[in-house]
GROMACS .gro file of C-alpha atoms in nm:
model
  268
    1UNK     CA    1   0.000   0.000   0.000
    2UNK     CA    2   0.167   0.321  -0.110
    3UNK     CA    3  -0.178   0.567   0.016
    4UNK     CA    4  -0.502   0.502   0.223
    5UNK     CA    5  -0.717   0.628   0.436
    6UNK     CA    6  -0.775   0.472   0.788
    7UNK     CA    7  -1.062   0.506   0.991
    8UNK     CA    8  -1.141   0.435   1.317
    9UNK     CA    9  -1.206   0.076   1.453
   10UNK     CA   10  -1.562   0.012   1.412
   11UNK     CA   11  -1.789  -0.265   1.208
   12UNK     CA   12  -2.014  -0.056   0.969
   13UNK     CA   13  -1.836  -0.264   0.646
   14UNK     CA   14  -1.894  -0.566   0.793
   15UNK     CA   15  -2.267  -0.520   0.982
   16UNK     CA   16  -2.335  -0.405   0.577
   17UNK     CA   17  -2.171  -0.697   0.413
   18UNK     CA   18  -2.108  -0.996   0.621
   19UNK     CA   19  -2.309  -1.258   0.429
   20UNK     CA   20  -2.683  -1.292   0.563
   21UNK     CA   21  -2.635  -1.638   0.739
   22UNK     CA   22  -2.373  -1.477   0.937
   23UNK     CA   23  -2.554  -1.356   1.221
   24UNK     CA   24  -2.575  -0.960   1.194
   25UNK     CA   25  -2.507  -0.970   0.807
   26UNK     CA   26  -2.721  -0.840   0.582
   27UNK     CA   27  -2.542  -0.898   0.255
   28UNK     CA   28  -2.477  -0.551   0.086
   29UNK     CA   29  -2.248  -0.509  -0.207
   30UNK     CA   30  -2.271  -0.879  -0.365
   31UNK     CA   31  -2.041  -0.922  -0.616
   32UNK     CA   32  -2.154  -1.047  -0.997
   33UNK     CA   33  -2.126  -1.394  -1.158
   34UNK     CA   34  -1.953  -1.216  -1.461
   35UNK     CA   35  -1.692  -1.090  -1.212
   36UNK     CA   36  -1.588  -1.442  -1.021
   37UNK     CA   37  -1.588  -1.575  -1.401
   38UNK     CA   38  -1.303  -1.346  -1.480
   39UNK     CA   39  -1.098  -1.530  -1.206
   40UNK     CA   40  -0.891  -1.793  -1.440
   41UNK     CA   41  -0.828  -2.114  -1.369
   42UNK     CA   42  -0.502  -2.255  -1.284
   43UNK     CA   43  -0.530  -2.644  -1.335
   44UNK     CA   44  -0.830  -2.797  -1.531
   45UNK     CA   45  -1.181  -2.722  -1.436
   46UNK     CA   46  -1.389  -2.889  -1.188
   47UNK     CA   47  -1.766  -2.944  -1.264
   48UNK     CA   48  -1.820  -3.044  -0.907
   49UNK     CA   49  -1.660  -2.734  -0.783
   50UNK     CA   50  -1.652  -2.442  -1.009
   51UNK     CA   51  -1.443  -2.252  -0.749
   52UNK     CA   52  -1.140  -2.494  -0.704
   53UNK     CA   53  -0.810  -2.464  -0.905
   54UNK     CA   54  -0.861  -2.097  -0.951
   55UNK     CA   55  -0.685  -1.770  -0.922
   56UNK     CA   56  -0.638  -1.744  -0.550
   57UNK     CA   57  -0.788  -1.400  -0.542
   58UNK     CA   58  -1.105  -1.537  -0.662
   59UNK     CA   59  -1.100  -1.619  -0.297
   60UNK     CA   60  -0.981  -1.342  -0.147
   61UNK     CA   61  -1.208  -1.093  -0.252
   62UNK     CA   62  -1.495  -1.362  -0.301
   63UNK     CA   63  -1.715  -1.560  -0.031
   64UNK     CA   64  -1.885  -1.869  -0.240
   65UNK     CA   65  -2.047  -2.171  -0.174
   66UNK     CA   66  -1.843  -2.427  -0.018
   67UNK     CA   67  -1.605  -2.174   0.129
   68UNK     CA   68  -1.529  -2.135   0.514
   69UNK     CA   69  -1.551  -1.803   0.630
   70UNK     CA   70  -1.601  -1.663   0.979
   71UNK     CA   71  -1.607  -1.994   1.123
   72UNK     CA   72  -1.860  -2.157   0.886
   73UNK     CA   73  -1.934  -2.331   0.559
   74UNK     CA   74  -2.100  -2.048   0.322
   75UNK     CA   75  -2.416  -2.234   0.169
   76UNK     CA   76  -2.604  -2.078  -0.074
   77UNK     CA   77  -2.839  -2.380  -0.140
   78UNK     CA   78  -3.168  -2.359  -0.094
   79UNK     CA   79  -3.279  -2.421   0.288
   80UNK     CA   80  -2.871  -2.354   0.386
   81UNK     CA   81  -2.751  -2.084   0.548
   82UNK     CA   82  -2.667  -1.856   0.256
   83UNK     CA   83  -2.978  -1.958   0.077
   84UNK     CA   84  -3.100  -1.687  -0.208
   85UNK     CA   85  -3.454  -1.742  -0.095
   86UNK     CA   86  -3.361  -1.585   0.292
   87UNK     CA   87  -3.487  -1.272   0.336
   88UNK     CA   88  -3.205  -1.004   0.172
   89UNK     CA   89  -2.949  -1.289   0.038
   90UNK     CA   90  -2.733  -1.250  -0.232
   91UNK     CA   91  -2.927  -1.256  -0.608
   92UNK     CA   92  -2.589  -1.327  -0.710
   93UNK     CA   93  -2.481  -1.647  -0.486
   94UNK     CA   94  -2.167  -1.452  -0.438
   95UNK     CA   95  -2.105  -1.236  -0.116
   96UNK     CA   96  -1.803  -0.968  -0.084
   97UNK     CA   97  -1.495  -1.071   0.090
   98UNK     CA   98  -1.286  -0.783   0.040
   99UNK     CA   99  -1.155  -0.489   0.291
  100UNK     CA  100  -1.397  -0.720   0.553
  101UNK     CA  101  -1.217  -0.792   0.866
  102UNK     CA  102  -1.273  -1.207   0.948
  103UNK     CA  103  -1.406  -1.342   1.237
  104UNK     CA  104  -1.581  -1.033   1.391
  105UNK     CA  105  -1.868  -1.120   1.646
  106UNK     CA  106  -2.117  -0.893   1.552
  107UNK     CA  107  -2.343  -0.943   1.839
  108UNK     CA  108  -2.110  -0.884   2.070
  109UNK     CA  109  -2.051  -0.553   1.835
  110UNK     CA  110  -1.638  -0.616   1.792
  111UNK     CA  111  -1.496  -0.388   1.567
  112UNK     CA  112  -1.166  -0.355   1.362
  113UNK     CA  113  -0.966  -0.038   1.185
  114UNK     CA  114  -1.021  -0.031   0.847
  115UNK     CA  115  -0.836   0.135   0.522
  116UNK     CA  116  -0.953   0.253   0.192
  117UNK     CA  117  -0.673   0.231  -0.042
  118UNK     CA  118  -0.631   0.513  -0.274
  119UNK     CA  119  -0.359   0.366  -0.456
  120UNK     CA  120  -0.109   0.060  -0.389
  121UNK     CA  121   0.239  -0.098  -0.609
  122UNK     CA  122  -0.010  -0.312  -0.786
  123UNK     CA  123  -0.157   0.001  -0.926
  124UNK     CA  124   0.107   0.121  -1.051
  125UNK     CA  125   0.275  -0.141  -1.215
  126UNK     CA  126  -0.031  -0.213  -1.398
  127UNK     CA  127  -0.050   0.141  -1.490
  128UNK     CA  128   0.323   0.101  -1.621
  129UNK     CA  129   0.233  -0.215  -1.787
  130UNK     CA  130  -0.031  -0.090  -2.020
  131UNK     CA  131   0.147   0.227  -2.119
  132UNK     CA  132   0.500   0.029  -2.183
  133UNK     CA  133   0.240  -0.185  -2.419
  134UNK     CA  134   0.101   0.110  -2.626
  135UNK     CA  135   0.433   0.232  -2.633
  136UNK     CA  136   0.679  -0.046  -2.720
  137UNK     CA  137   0.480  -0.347  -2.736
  138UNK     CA  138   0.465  -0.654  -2.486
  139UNK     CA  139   0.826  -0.719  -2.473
  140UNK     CA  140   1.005  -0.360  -2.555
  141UNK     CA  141   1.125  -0.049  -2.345
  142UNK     CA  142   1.318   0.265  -2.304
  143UNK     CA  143   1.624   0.260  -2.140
  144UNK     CA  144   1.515   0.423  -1.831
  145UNK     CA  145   1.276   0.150  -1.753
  146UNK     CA  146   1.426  -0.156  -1.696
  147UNK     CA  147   1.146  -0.375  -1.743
  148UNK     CA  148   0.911  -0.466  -2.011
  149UNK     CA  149   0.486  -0.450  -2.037
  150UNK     CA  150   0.521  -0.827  -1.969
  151UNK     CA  151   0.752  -0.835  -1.708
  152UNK     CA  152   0.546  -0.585  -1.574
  153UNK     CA  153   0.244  -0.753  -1.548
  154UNK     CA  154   0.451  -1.098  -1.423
  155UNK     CA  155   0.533  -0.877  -1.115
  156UNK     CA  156   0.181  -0.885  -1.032
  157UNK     CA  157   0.072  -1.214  -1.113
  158UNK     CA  158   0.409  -1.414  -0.965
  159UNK     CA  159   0.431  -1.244  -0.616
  160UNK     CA  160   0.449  -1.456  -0.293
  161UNK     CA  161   0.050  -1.454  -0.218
  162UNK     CA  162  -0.063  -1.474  -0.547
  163UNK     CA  163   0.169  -1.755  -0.771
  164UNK     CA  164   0.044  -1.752  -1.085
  165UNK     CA  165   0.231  -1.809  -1.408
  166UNK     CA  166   0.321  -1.555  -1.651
  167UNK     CA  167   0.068  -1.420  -1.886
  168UNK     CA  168  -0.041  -1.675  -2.149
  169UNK     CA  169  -0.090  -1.421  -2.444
  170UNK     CA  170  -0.230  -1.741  -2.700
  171UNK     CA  171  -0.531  -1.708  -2.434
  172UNK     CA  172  -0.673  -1.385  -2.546
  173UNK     CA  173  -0.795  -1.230  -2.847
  174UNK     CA  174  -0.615  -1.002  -3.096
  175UNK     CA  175  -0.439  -1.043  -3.440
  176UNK     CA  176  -0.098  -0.942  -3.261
  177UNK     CA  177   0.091  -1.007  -2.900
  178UNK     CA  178   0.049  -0.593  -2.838
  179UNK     CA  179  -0.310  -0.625  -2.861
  180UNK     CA  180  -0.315  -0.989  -2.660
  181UNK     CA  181  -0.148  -0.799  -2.383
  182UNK     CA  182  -0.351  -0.520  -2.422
  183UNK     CA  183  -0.656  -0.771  -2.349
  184UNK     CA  184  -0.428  -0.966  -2.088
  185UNK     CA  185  -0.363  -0.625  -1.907
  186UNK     CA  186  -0.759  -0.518  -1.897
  187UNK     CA  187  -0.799  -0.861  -1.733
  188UNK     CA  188  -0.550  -0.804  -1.492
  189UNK     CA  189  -0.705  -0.501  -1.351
  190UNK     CA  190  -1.020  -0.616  -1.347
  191UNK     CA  191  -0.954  -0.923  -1.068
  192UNK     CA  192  -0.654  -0.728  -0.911
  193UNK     CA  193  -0.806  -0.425  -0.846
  194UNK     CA  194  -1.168  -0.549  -0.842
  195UNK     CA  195  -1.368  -0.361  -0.567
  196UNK     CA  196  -1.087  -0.043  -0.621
  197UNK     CA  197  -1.320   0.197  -0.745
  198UNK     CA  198  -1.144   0.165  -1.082
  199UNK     CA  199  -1.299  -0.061  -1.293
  200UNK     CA  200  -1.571   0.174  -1.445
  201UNK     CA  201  -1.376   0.436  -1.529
  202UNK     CA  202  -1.096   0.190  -1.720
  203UNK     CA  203  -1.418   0.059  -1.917
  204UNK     CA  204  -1.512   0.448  -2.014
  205UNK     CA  205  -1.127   0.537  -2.055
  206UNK     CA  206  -1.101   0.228  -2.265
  207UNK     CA  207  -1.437   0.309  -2.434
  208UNK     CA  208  -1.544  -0.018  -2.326
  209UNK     CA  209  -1.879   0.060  -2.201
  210UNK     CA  210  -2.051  -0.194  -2.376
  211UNK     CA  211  -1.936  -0.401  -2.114
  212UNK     CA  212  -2.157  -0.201  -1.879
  213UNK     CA  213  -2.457  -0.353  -2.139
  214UNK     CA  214  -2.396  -0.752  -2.049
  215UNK     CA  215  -2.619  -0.916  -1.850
  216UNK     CA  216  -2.570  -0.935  -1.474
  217UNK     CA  217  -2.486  -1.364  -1.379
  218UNK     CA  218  -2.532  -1.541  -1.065
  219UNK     CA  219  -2.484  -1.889  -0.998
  220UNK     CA  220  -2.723  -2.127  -0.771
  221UNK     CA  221  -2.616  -2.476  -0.585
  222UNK     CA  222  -2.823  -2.752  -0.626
  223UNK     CA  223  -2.836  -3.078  -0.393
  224UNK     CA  224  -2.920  -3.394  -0.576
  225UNK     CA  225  -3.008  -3.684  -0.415
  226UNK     CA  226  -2.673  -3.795  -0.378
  227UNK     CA  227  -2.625  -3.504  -0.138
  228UNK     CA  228  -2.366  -3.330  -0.435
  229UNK     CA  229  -2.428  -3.009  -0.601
  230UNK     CA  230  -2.502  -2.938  -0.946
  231UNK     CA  231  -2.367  -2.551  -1.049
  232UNK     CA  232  -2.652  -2.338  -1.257
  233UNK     CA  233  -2.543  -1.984  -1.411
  234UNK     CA  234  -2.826  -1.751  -1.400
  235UNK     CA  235  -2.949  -1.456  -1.506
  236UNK     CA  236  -2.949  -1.190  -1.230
  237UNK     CA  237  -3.092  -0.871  -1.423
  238UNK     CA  238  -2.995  -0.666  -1.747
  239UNK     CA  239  -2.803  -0.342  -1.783
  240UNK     CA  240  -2.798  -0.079  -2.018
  241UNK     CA  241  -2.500   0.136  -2.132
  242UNK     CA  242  -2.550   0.377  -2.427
  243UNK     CA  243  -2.275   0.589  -2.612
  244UNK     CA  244  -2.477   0.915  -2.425
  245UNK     CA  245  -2.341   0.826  -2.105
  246UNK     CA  246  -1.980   0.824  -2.167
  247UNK     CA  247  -2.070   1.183  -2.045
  248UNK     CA  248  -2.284   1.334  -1.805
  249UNK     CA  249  -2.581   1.593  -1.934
  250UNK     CA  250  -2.522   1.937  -1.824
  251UNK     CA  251  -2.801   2.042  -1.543
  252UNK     CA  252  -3.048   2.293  -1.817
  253UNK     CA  253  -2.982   2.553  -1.541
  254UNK     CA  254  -2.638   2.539  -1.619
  255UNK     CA  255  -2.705   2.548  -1.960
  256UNK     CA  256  -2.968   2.866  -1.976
  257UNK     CA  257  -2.730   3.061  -1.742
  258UNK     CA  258  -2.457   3.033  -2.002
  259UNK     CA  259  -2.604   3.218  -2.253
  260UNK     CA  260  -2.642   2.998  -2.502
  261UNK     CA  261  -2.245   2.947  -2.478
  262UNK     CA  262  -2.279   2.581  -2.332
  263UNK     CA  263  -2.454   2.317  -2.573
  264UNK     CA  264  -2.588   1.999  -2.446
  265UNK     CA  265  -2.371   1.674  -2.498
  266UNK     CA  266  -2.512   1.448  -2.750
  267UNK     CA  267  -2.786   1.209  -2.683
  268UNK     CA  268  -2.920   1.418  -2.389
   0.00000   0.00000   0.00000
């Protein structure tokens, strides 16, 4: 962490998010389906357990089913604990893990410091990353650098709590490697600093918003009568993102006390 904020020890984040079948939860900020999709997996996929051989920071920002947490199994089946038919559950199956402090008793109203991270090394060698990229390419740089876009980007992946391999460019799209590590580099942010306050504004900077037009996933766990679960993607809601709202309108009072100098942005 290079800047935050602290605040003083109390349990707002956690009263507000804790999932609801912890007891003073009430679920909050739930993240999407589409989101814990973009964690990649490490070693082949499991259909018994969508969540296993992933990215380990699908689990660290991430509560899903199966996981311990707190002291208990989440379970978003229906009838457990978790269960999207309990009053305020997730519609997602997915509860936020992230900036929550673990194991505090709620009832007993224990509280924790908290920080809001305006920026961190992460940051900023993702930042470096993509420009070294437009610049010189994946594997270029200037001699004040030292390091490439990809080596970059390794630095992020390859650290102590994280351990993943280096970027696999053959794995995303583009008809050369600068525009594969372009697409490898908007998929780093996105799980790294998911949660960061920076994701919408790399999809507008990136003029990307269509992405703000996919459907919203979830997932639900079903019990068979083997007592195993079968995975279901669902449909949580649709969202809409036109071209218009790359910018704001401008307020009409704004507008009528300029004179006539200030036009209205287009498709407002």
């Amino acid at each position: 962490i290079i800047m935050a904020r602290r605040s003083s020890a109390n349990n707002s984040l956690e009263k507000a998010n804790y999932p609801i079948g912890t007891a003073g939860g009430n679920s909050g900020l739930t993240p999407s389906g589409n989101l814990a999709d973009a964690y990649e997996y490490v070693s082949a996929p499991d259909p018994a357990n969508p969540f296993a051989g992933r990215d380990p920071r699908l689990g660290y920002t991430i509560a899903t089913h199966g996981s311990e947490w707190n002291g208990r199994i989440i379970d978003i089946s229906e009838g457990g604990s978790d269960s999207y038919h309990a009053t305020n559950a997730s519609r997602t199956g997915y509860y936020l893990k992230k900036y929550l402090t673990d194991n505090l008793v709620l009832s007993q109203d224990q509280t924790a410091m908290h920080h809001w991270i305006y920026f961190r090394y992460a940051e900023i060698l993702l930042n470096f990353a993509e420009a070294a990229n437009e610049a010189y390419g994946p594997d270029q740089t200037d001699a004040t650098a030292g390091i490439s876009a990809r080596e970059a980007l390794n630095m992020v992946r390859g650290r102590t709590s994280v351990g993943l391999p280096a970027v696999d460019l053959s794995k995303f799209n583009g008809s050369s490697d600068q525009e594969r590590m372009r697409a490898a580099i908007k998929a780093e942010r996105r799980v790294e600093l998911a949660f960061e306050d920076h994701r919408y504004w790399d999809l507008l900077r990136w003029k990307d918003g269509e992405e703000l037009s996919k459907e919203i996933t979830g997932i639900k766990a079903i019990k068979d009568s083997e007592g195993s679960y079968i995975f279901e993607k669902t449909k949580v809601e649709d969202r809409v993102f036109e071209n218009k709202m790359y910018r704001y309108p401008i307020p009409f009072q704004e507008i009528s006390k300029s004179k006539g100098v200030l036009v209205q942005n287009i498709g407002w």
